[in-house]
Short mmCIF file of C-alpha atoms and ligand atoms in Angstrom, two decimals:
data_model
loop_
_atom_site.label_atom_id
_atom_site.label_comp_id
_atom_site.label_asym_id
_atom_site.label_seq_id
_atom_site.Cartn_x
_atom_site.Cartn_y
_atom_site.Cartn_z
CA MET X 1 26.02 1.65 -5.91
CA ALA X 2 23.16 -0.54 -7.20
CA PRO X 3 21.78 -2.93 -4.56
CA THR X 4 22.73 -6.57 -5.04
CA ASP X 5 20.58 -9.73 -5.08
CA ASP X 6 22.09 -10.99 -1.83
CA ALA X 7 21.61 -7.72 0.13
CA LYS X 8 19.97 -8.30 3.53
CA SER X 9 17.34 -6.30 5.39
CA PRO X 10 18.41 -5.30 8.92
CA VAL X 11 14.96 -6.28 10.24
CA ARG X 12 13.84 -9.68 11.53
CA MET X 13 10.32 -10.48 10.43
CA GLU X 14 9.36 -12.04 13.77
CA ASP X 15 10.34 -8.81 15.62
CA LEU X 16 8.21 -6.73 13.29
CA VAL X 17 5.18 -9.03 13.50
CA ALA X 18 5.41 -9.09 17.31
CA LEU X 19 5.68 -5.30 17.55
CA CYS X 20 2.76 -4.83 15.15
CA ALA X 21 0.54 -7.04 17.34
CA ARG X 22 1.79 -5.57 20.65
CA ARG X 23 1.26 -1.96 19.64
CA GLY X 24 -1.94 -2.57 17.69
CA PHE X 25 -0.70 -1.89 14.17
CA ILE X 26 -1.68 -5.19 12.51
CA PHE X 27 -2.80 -8.61 13.75
CA GLN X 28 -4.54 -11.75 12.50
CA SER X 29 -8.16 -11.39 11.49
CA SER X 30 -10.54 -13.45 13.67
CA GLU X 31 -7.71 -13.93 16.17
CA ILE X 32 -9.91 -15.34 18.97
CA TYR X 33 -11.08 -18.09 16.57
CA GLY X 34 -7.51 -19.04 15.69
CA GLY X 35 -7.19 -16.62 12.77
CA ILE X 36 -8.08 -17.00 9.10
CA ASN X 37 -5.23 -17.49 6.67
CA GLY X 38 -4.55 -14.55 4.37
CA PHE X 39 -6.71 -11.99 6.19
CA TRP X 40 -5.50 -9.25 8.55
CA ASP X 41 -6.97 -6.59 10.81
CA TYR X 42 -5.51 -3.13 11.31
CA GLY X 43 -5.67 -1.65 14.81
CA PRO X 44 -5.63 2.02 15.84
CA LEU X 45 -2.08 2.70 14.64
CA GLY X 46 -2.29 0.49 11.54
CA VAL X 47 -5.44 2.10 10.20
CA GLU X 48 -3.97 5.61 10.62
CA LEU X 49 -0.75 4.59 8.87
CA LYS X 50 -2.63 2.97 6.00
CA ASN X 51 -4.92 6.00 5.66
CA ASN X 52 -1.89 8.31 5.53
CA VAL X 53 -0.31 6.20 2.77
CA LYS X 54 -3.54 6.35 0.78
CA ALA X 55 -3.92 10.12 1.38
CA PHE X 56 -0.37 10.72 0.12
CA TRP X 57 -0.98 8.64 -3.01
CA TRP X 58 -4.31 10.41 -3.67
CA GLN X 59 -2.75 13.84 -3.21
CA ARG X 60 0.17 13.06 -5.54
CA MET X 61 -1.79 11.13 -8.17
CA VAL X 62 -5.25 12.77 -8.21
CA ARG X 63 -5.75 16.01 -6.29
CA GLY X 64 -2.37 17.45 -7.13
CA ARG X 65 -2.95 17.11 -10.92
CA ASP X 66 -5.57 18.29 -13.38
CA ASP X 67 -5.12 15.37 -15.79
CA VAL X 68 -6.26 12.59 -13.41
CA GLU X 69 -9.80 11.97 -12.14
CA GLY X 70 -10.71 9.85 -9.11
CA VAL X 71 -13.29 7.04 -9.15
CA ASP X 72 -14.75 4.78 -6.46
CA SER X 73 -16.36 1.81 -8.17
CA SER X 74 -18.30 -1.14 -6.74
CA ILE X 75 -16.33 -4.23 -5.70
CA ILE X 76 -18.66 -6.54 -7.60
CA CYS X 77 -18.97 -5.77 -11.30
CA HIS X 78 -20.94 -7.36 -14.11
CA PRO X 79 -19.45 -10.89 -14.51
CA ARG X 80 -18.78 -10.22 -18.21
CA THR X 81 -16.16 -7.69 -17.04
CA TRP X 82 -13.93 -10.59 -15.98
CA GLU X 83 -14.49 -12.52 -19.20
CA ALA X 84 -13.48 -9.45 -21.20
CA SER X 85 -10.44 -8.77 -19.01
CA GLY X 86 -9.19 -12.32 -19.46
CA HIS X 87 -9.38 -13.18 -15.76
CA VAL X 88 -11.87 -16.02 -16.15
CA GLU X 89 -9.55 -17.67 -18.65
CA HIS X 90 -6.07 -16.68 -17.49
CA PHE X 91 -6.03 -15.57 -13.85
CA SER X 92 -4.72 -18.75 -12.32
CA ASP X 93 -1.66 -20.22 -10.63
CA PRO X 94 -0.42 -23.80 -10.99
CA MET X 95 -1.32 -25.84 -7.90
CA VAL X 96 -0.35 -29.27 -6.59
CA ASP X 97 -1.75 -31.38 -3.74
CA CYS X 98 0.56 -33.36 -1.47
CA ARG X 99 -0.70 -36.92 -0.92
CA THR X 100 1.33 -37.20 2.32
CA CYS X 101 0.59 -34.02 4.28
CA LYS X 102 -2.70 -33.30 2.43
CA LYS X 103 -1.73 -29.65 1.88
CA ARG X 104 -1.98 -27.56 -1.28
CA PHE X 105 0.98 -25.64 -2.66
CA ARG X 106 1.78 -23.35 -5.57
CA ALA X 107 3.63 -25.57 -8.00
CA ASP X 108 6.01 -22.73 -8.92
CA GLN X 109 6.96 -22.01 -5.27
CA LEU X 110 7.60 -25.51 -3.92
CA ASP X 111 11.04 -24.60 -2.54
CA ASP X 112 9.44 -22.15 -0.08
CA ARG X 113 6.55 -24.41 0.99
CA GLN X 114 5.64 -24.50 4.66
CA CYS X 115 5.54 -28.21 5.42
CA SER X 116 6.77 -30.09 8.51
CA ARG X 117 7.83 -33.16 6.43
CA PRO X 118 9.14 -31.69 3.16
CA ASP X 119 11.21 -34.80 2.35
CA ASP X 120 8.12 -37.03 2.39
CA CYS X 121 6.04 -34.88 0.04
CA ASP X 122 4.35 -36.76 -2.80
CA PHE X 123 2.75 -34.35 -5.26
CA THR X 124 -0.12 -34.76 -7.71
CA GLU X 125 0.18 -33.37 -11.25
CA ALA X 126 -0.01 -29.55 -11.31
CA LYS X 127 -3.37 -28.10 -12.32
CA GLN X 128 -4.45 -24.51 -12.89
CA PHE X 129 -6.37 -22.89 -10.01
CA ASN X 130 -8.35 -19.70 -10.74
CA LEU X 131 -7.62 -17.06 -8.08
CA MET X 132 -10.87 -15.11 -8.30
CA LEU X 133 -13.12 -15.32 -5.24
CA ARG X 134 -16.66 -16.20 -6.22
CA THR X 135 -19.98 -15.23 -4.72
CA PHE X 136 -23.66 -15.34 -5.74
CA ILE X 137 -26.02 -12.48 -6.36
CA GLY X 138 -29.69 -12.79 -5.48
CA ALA X 139 -31.57 -15.75 -4.04
CA SER X 140 -30.30 -18.59 -6.23
CA GLU X 141 -26.81 -20.09 -6.18
CA ASP X 142 -26.26 -21.20 -9.76
CA ALA X 143 -23.99 -20.32 -12.67
CA ALA X 144 -26.32 -17.54 -13.80
CA SER X 145 -26.03 -15.75 -10.45
CA THR X 146 -22.25 -16.20 -10.06
CA ALA X 147 -20.23 -13.02 -9.57
CA TYR X 148 -16.64 -12.29 -8.57
CA LEU X 149 -15.05 -10.08 -5.96
CA ARG X 150 -12.76 -7.94 -8.11
CA PRO X 151 -9.18 -9.29 -8.26
CA GLU X 152 -7.84 -5.85 -9.26
CA THR X 153 -9.28 -2.37 -9.02
CA CYS X 154 -8.44 -1.28 -12.56
CA GLN X 155 -11.09 -3.08 -14.62
CA PRO X 156 -14.00 -0.85 -13.51
CA LEU X 157 -11.87 2.14 -14.58
CA PHE X 158 -11.88 0.82 -18.15
CA VAL X 159 -15.59 0.08 -17.95
CA ASP X 160 -16.24 3.64 -16.64
CA PHE X 161 -13.78 5.24 -19.09
CA LYS X 162 -16.27 6.85 -21.49
CA ARG X 163 -18.68 8.03 -18.80
CA VAL X 164 -16.01 9.73 -16.68
CA ARG X 165 -14.10 11.20 -19.64
CA GLU X 166 -17.26 12.87 -20.90
CA ALA X 167 -18.48 13.95 -17.45
CA ALA X 168 -15.08 15.44 -16.54
CA ARG X 169 -14.54 16.84 -20.08
CA GLN X 170 -11.06 15.33 -20.24
CA LYS X 171 -8.92 15.05 -23.36
CA LEU X 172 -5.96 12.74 -23.92
CA PRO X 173 -3.66 12.25 -22.20
CA PHE X 174 -5.53 11.81 -18.94
CA GLY X 175 -5.94 9.22 -16.22
CA LEU X 176 -8.50 7.55 -13.97
CA ALA X 177 -7.42 6.53 -10.49
CA GLN X 178 -8.90 4.42 -7.77
CA ILE X 179 -8.02 3.12 -4.32
CA GLY X 180 -9.95 0.09 -3.17
CA LYS X 181 -10.20 -3.48 -2.03
CA ALA X 182 -9.16 -6.39 -4.22
CA PHE X 183 -9.49 -10.09 -3.48
CA ARG X 184 -7.41 -13.05 -4.64
CA ASN X 185 -7.82 -16.60 -3.45
CA GLU X 186 -4.04 -17.01 -3.12
CA ILE X 187 -2.99 -20.67 -2.82
CA ASN X 188 -0.32 -19.86 -0.21
CA PRO X 189 -0.78 -16.47 1.46
CA ARG X 190 2.49 -15.66 3.24
CA ASN X 191 5.03 -13.22 4.60
CA PHE X 192 2.61 -11.45 6.95
CA ILE X 193 0.52 -8.94 4.96
CA PHE X 194 2.74 -9.21 1.86
CA ARG X 195 0.60 -11.82 0.10
CA SER X 196 -2.98 -11.68 1.42
CA ARG X 197 -6.32 -12.79 0.10
CA GLU X 198 -7.93 -9.41 0.80
CA PHE X 199 -5.88 -6.28 0.14
CA GLU X 200 -6.08 -2.79 -1.28
CA GLN X 201 -4.65 -1.43 -4.49
CA MET X 202 -3.94 2.14 -5.59
CA GLU X 203 -4.15 2.11 -9.37
CA LEU X 204 -3.84 4.69 -12.11
CA GLU X 205 -4.89 3.98 -15.70
CA TYR X 206 -3.43 6.71 -17.90
CA PHE X 207 -4.90 6.92 -21.41
CA VAL X 208 -2.66 8.20 -24.20
CA HIS X 209 -2.54 8.48 -27.96
CA PRO X 210 -0.75 5.40 -29.44
CA SER X 211 2.10 7.62 -30.67
CA GLN X 212 2.91 8.64 -27.07
CA ARG X 213 2.92 5.36 -25.17
CA GLU X 214 6.72 5.06 -24.72
CA GLN X 215 7.17 8.60 -23.44
CA TRP X 216 4.35 8.22 -20.90
CA PHE X 217 5.64 4.84 -19.72
CA GLU X 218 8.99 6.53 -19.00
CA TYR X 219 7.26 9.46 -17.28
CA TRP X 220 5.24 7.26 -14.90
CA PHE X 221 8.19 4.95 -14.27
CA GLU X 222 10.19 7.97 -12.97
CA GLU X 223 7.27 9.57 -11.21
CA ARG X 224 6.41 6.44 -9.24
CA GLN X 225 10.01 6.02 -8.09
CA ARG X 226 9.90 9.60 -6.82
CA TRP X 227 6.85 8.66 -4.72
CA HIS X 228 8.61 5.67 -3.19
CA ARG X 229 11.71 7.74 -2.43
CA ASP X 230 9.47 10.29 -0.70
CA LEU X 231 8.28 7.47 1.58
CA GLY X 232 11.87 7.36 2.83
CA PHE X 233 13.11 4.33 0.86
CA GLY X 234 16.81 4.72 0.07
CA ASP X 235 18.77 3.25 -2.84
CA ASP X 236 19.85 0.35 -0.61
CA ALA X 237 16.23 -0.81 -0.20
CA LEU X 238 14.61 0.12 -3.52
CA ARG X 239 15.28 -1.05 -7.06
CA THR X 240 13.43 -1.58 -10.33
CA ARG X 241 13.27 -4.64 -12.53
CA ALA X 242 12.03 -4.82 -16.10
CA HIS X 243 9.99 -7.95 -16.95
CA GLU X 244 11.41 -10.43 -19.43
CA PRO X 245 9.08 -11.05 -22.41
CA ASP X 246 8.10 -14.52 -21.08
CA GLU X 247 7.07 -13.03 -17.69
CA LEU X 248 4.65 -10.46 -19.07
CA ALA X 249 1.00 -10.74 -18.03
CA HIS X 250 -1.42 -11.62 -20.83
CA TYR X 251 -2.36 -7.96 -21.29
CA ALA X 252 1.05 -6.28 -20.97
CA ASN X 253 3.35 -5.05 -23.75
CA ALA X 254 6.01 -3.92 -21.27
CA ALA X 255 6.29 -3.92 -17.50
CA SER X 256 8.69 -2.89 -14.77
CA ASP X 257 8.42 -3.69 -11.08
CA VAL X 258 9.44 -1.50 -8.21
CA GLU X 259 11.01 -3.83 -5.65
CA PHE X 260 11.75 -3.37 -1.95
CA LEU X 261 14.29 -5.27 0.15
CA PHE X 262 12.09 -7.06 2.72
CA PRO X 263 13.48 -9.40 5.42
CA PHE X 264 12.38 -12.22 3.06
CA GLY X 265 14.28 -10.74 0.09
CA TRP X 266 13.64 -8.42 -2.86
CA GLN X 267 9.97 -8.39 -3.73
CA GLU X 268 7.59 -6.38 -5.90
CA ILE X 269 5.61 -3.58 -4.31
CA GLU X 270 4.45 -1.87 -7.51
CA GLY X 271 4.05 -2.70 -11.17
CA ILE X 272 4.18 -0.16 -14.01
CA HIS X 273 2.61 -1.65 -17.11
CA ASP X 274 2.09 -0.70 -20.71
CA ARG X 275 -1.26 -2.43 -21.23
CA GLY X 276 -1.64 -1.25 -24.82
CA ASP X 277 -5.27 -1.14 -25.96
CA TRP X 278 -6.07 -4.62 -24.62
CA ASP X 279 -8.61 -3.55 -22.00
CA LEU X 280 -10.55 -0.91 -23.92
CA SER X 281 -10.67 -3.12 -27.04
CA ARG X 282 -11.91 -6.13 -25.10
CA HIS X 283 -14.56 -4.15 -23.20
CA SER X 284 -15.71 -2.61 -26.48
CA GLU X 285 -16.00 -6.09 -27.97
CA PHE X 286 -17.74 -7.72 -24.99
CA SER X 287 -20.13 -4.85 -24.18
CA GLY X 288 -20.85 -3.83 -27.77
CA LYS X 289 -20.12 -0.17 -26.78
CA ASP X 290 -17.46 1.59 -28.83
CA LEU X 291 -14.80 2.99 -26.49
CA SER X 292 -12.52 4.34 -29.21
CA MET X 293 -11.81 8.05 -29.72
CA THR X 294 -11.45 10.33 -32.73
CA ASP X 295 -8.43 12.54 -33.23
CA GLU X 296 -9.76 16.12 -33.37
CA GLU X 297 -7.29 17.21 -36.06
CA THR X 298 -6.89 14.20 -38.33
CA LYS X 299 -10.36 12.71 -37.61
CA GLU X 300 -8.57 9.38 -37.35
CA LYS X 301 -10.34 6.83 -35.10
CA PHE X 302 -8.11 5.07 -32.59
CA MET X 303 -8.21 3.12 -29.36
CA PRO X 304 -6.27 4.91 -26.58
CA MET X 305 -3.29 3.06 -25.11
CA VAL X 306 -3.02 2.59 -21.38
CA ILE X 307 -0.08 3.06 -19.04
CA GLU X 308 -0.89 1.61 -15.63
CA THR X 309 0.72 2.13 -12.23
CA SER X 310 -0.46 -0.39 -9.64
CA VAL X 311 0.76 -0.40 -6.06
CA GLY X 312 -0.49 -2.35 -3.04
CA VAL X 313 -1.43 -0.47 0.13
CA GLU X 314 -0.40 -3.40 2.35
CA ARG X 315 2.94 -4.02 0.62
CA THR X 316 3.75 -0.30 0.82
CA THR X 317 2.74 -0.24 4.50
CA LEU X 318 4.88 -3.32 5.19
CA ALA X 319 7.83 -1.71 3.40
CA ILE X 320 7.42 1.47 5.48
CA LEU X 321 7.37 -0.60 8.68
CA CYS X 322 10.45 -2.62 7.64
CA ASN X 323 12.26 0.57 6.67
CA ALA X 324 11.35 2.18 10.00
CA LEU X 325 12.03 -0.49 12.62
CA ARG X 326 15.44 -0.31 14.32
CA GLU X 327 17.00 -1.47 17.59
CA GLU X 328 19.36 1.24 18.78
CA GLU X 329 22.08 1.23 21.44
CA LEU X 330 21.82 4.24 23.74
CA GLU X 331 24.73 5.97 25.46
CA ASN X 332 23.62 4.60 28.83
CA GLY X 333 23.97 1.04 27.51
CA GLU X 334 20.22 0.44 27.11
CA THR X 335 18.63 -0.34 23.77
CA ARG X 336 15.52 1.29 22.40
CA THR X 337 13.14 -0.02 19.76
CA VAL X 338 12.13 2.79 17.46
CA MET X 339 9.98 3.16 14.38
CA HIS X 340 11.50 5.87 12.16
CA ILE X 341 8.25 6.33 10.22
CA PRO X 342 8.42 9.53 8.11
CA ALA X 343 6.72 12.26 10.19
CA PHE X 344 3.99 12.98 7.62
CA LEU X 345 2.89 9.31 7.66
CA ALA X 346 3.10 8.69 11.41
CA PRO X 347 -0.11 7.34 12.99
CA ILE X 348 0.40 9.70 15.96
CA GLN X 349 2.21 12.87 14.99
CA VAL X 350 2.47 14.45 18.41
CA ALA X 351 2.12 13.07 21.94
CA VAL X 352 1.50 15.36 24.90
CA LEU X 353 3.05 14.05 28.12
CA PRO X 354 2.65 16.01 31.37
CA LEU X 355 5.60 15.51 33.70
CA SER X 356 3.19 14.90 36.58
CA LYS X 357 -0.48 14.02 36.78
CA LYS X 358 -0.89 17.26 38.74
CA LEU X 359 -0.24 19.11 35.47
CA GLY X 360 -2.96 17.18 33.66
CA GLU X 361 -5.45 20.00 33.27
CA SER X 362 -3.19 22.35 31.28
CA ALA X 363 -1.54 19.50 29.34
CA ARG X 364 -4.92 18.10 28.35
CA ARG X 365 -5.99 21.51 27.12
CA LEU X 366 -2.89 21.65 24.93
CA ALA X 367 -3.57 18.13 23.57
CA GLU X 368 -7.19 19.05 22.77
CA ASP X 369 -6.00 22.10 20.88
CA LEU X 370 -3.43 20.11 18.87
CA ARG X 371 -5.92 17.32 18.15
CA ARG X 372 -7.96 19.70 15.98
CA ARG X 373 -5.04 19.88 13.54
CA PHE X 374 -2.88 16.76 14.00
CA PRO X 375 -3.30 13.16 15.11
CA ALA X 376 -2.39 13.82 18.75
CA PHE X 377 -2.17 11.52 21.75
CA TYR X 378 -2.29 12.27 25.45
CA ASP X 379 -0.51 10.07 27.99
CA GLU X 380 0.08 10.75 31.68
CA ALA X 381 0.68 7.15 32.86
CA GLY X 382 4.15 5.95 33.96
CA ASN X 383 7.54 7.60 34.14
CA ILE X 384 8.53 9.95 31.35
CA GLY X 385 11.30 7.67 30.02
CA ARG X 386 8.88 4.80 29.61
CA ARG X 387 6.34 7.06 27.90
CA TYR X 388 9.02 8.20 25.41
CA ARG X 389 9.92 4.55 24.68
CA ARG X 390 6.26 3.71 24.07
CA GLN X 391 5.96 6.59 21.57
CA ASP X 392 9.24 5.53 19.91
CA GLU X 393 7.70 2.10 19.23
CA CYS X 394 4.56 3.77 17.83
CA GLY X 395 6.71 5.93 15.53
CA THR X 396 5.56 9.27 17.02
CA PRO X 397 7.95 11.94 15.68
CA PHE X 398 7.36 14.56 18.41
CA CYS X 399 6.70 14.28 22.14
CA VAL X 400 5.74 17.44 23.99
CA THR X 401 6.37 17.59 27.72
CA TRP X 402 4.40 19.95 29.91
CA ASP X 403 6.31 20.56 33.16
CA PHE X 404 6.00 22.78 36.23
CA ASP X 405 7.84 25.64 34.48
CA SER X 406 5.34 25.44 31.61
CA GLU X 407 2.62 26.58 34.04
CA GLU X 408 4.64 29.76 34.63
CA ASP X 409 6.31 30.58 31.31
CA GLY X 410 4.01 28.88 28.76
CA GLN X 411 6.98 27.01 27.23
CA VAL X 412 7.06 23.27 26.52
CA THR X 413 9.84 20.79 25.75
CA VAL X 414 9.62 19.12 22.34
CA ARG X 415 11.59 15.88 22.03
CA GLU X 416 12.37 14.70 18.51
CA ARG X 417 12.15 10.93 18.02
CA ASP X 418 15.11 10.25 15.70
CA SER X 419 17.79 12.47 17.26
CA MET X 420 16.22 12.45 20.76
CA THR X 421 17.20 16.13 21.01
CA GLN X 422 14.99 18.41 23.07
CA GLU X 423 13.98 21.97 22.34
CA ARG X 424 12.11 24.46 24.49
CA ILE X 425 9.44 26.37 22.58
CA SER X 426 6.34 28.45 23.33
CA ALA X 427 3.13 26.40 23.62
CA GLU X 428 1.34 29.10 21.66
CA ALA X 429 3.73 28.74 18.73
CA LEU X 430 3.69 24.92 18.88
CA ALA X 431 0.97 24.26 16.27
CA GLY X 432 2.74 26.42 13.68
CA TRP X 433 6.10 24.81 14.53
CA LEU X 434 4.62 21.33 14.04
CA PHE X 435 2.79 22.35 10.90
CA GLU X 436 6.10 23.22 9.24
CA ARG X 437 7.50 19.77 10.05
CA LEU X 438 4.56 17.47 9.38
CA GLY X 439 3.47 18.29 5.84
CA MET X 440 3.50 15.83 2.93
CA PRO X 441 6.32 16.16 0.38
CA ALA X 442 5.12 18.33 -2.52
N1 GAP W 1 -3.91 -4.17 -12.34
C1 GAP W 1 -2.64 -4.80 -12.37
C2 GAP W 1 -2.37 -5.65 -11.21
O1 GAP W 1 -3.25 -5.92 -10.40
P1 GAP W 1 -0.50 -7.03 -10.03
O2 GAP W 1 0.98 -7.04 -10.28
O3 GAP W 1 -1.22 -8.32 -10.04
O4 GAP W 1 -1.07 -6.05 -11.14
C3 GAP W 1 -0.35 -4.97 -8.44
O5 GAP W 1 -0.77 -6.30 -8.66
C4 GAP W 1 0.06 -4.74 -7.01
O6 GAP W 1 -0.97 -5.20 -6.12
C5 GAP W 1 1.30 -5.54 -6.59
O7 GAP W 1 2.50 -4.87 -6.94
C6 GAP W 1 1.12 -5.61 -5.09
O8 GAP W 1 1.58 -4.43 -4.46
C7 GAP W 1 -0.39 -5.71 -4.93
N2 GAP W 1 -0.80 -7.12 -4.74
C8 GAP W 1 -1.05 -8.03 -5.69
N3 GAP W 1 -1.42 -9.22 -5.14
C9 GAP W 1 -1.38 -9.04 -3.79
C10 GAP W 1 -1.65 -9.89 -2.66
N4 GAP W 1 -2.07 -11.15 -2.80
N5 GAP W 1 -1.51 -9.36 -1.42
C11 GAP W 1 -1.13 -8.07 -1.25
N6 GAP W 1 -0.87 -7.23 -2.28
C12 GAP W 1 -0.99 -7.70 -3.54
#
């Protein structure tokens, strides 16, 4: 059954935010100075989770294919890039000031504004506020030295299109892909990491002959949903939404969002866009370099069309965390907090827990051996039940207990996070056993 508009996430945002800080997934940037709005730091578990998300995307979108090439471009590009792309002119949100509380709000999101005296608000006329973050290059701070931190990662891919196509000897259809930082001076950053001022995007620009744009839009629309489903998102938490013509960005001919059911409602995590030939045509015009191609058979000159898939690392990470967090009643009446993060994405994939500190030497040796192949963690502090609970909150799919019998028979107990079942297996065979269970989906 298709998910409805009023469906509710089982997770409370405040529980998730508290767990993320407590376990060192994600917390406010510059926390000891009171934080800085719209910026976040990722601790030991958060950085591993984010890296695993990026590695999965890169494997599926770049390494696993021969028609997509990877690029890592600079964050600051020639300022003309952003004139050509339309960002200098169009990349703005309507903003109002409140004369009473002296705060700024997005004029199109006033219902959700965070204000302690909403009934007293007295707004100015809305004006357009450009979201690009500005900086200066070189010693002088004037208009001639103004540059922008990129607000999306895709523009350098269009600028690099000819160079990479020729270097990689690619023919249409083919794509360029990039993972990297993007910056937007959001008027109201909110919902934890969902809307930040600094974030990362994973973008593919797929170049096709104009006659094939519809078929490739369909292909990438399906392919990207497959990726989200492989992250563990079920039909109750994932849906797609086609943009109405009046919602389309200035460059887009068609667009569909992939939406996730967050605790704050259905929200976009990815956009799939038919950008037409807008970008290559504009960069050709503004740079004076012809980026068109010639059909080998008909000798017809044409500008390739672009199908884009653009997904945020932070929004995907937040969706994974929301999808994973559950409070579960145990048979003994206690509750456990557990993160059902898919095993291949887990920040720690295996924890080695000796039953007693006296067994530390052998257990440590096992952990060192596993660490060469998997993100492994060693913990000998506290009772075993508490150590299991700690790993449940970290999302660790397998805990391995080394006990007194292990010293004699070389067998260990593997406890699986979701079912909490335990299995006795040979320590020697453990790496192979884990390897079979921790791989990325193909
Ligand atoms: N190149 C097209 C583009 O940038 P977008 O819809 O503006 O399109 C794509 O952004 C994705 O980037 C979004 O679906 C979202 O996942 C992520 N994103 C955009 N703005 C964000 C923000 N302020 N904070 C976190 N992620 C953001």
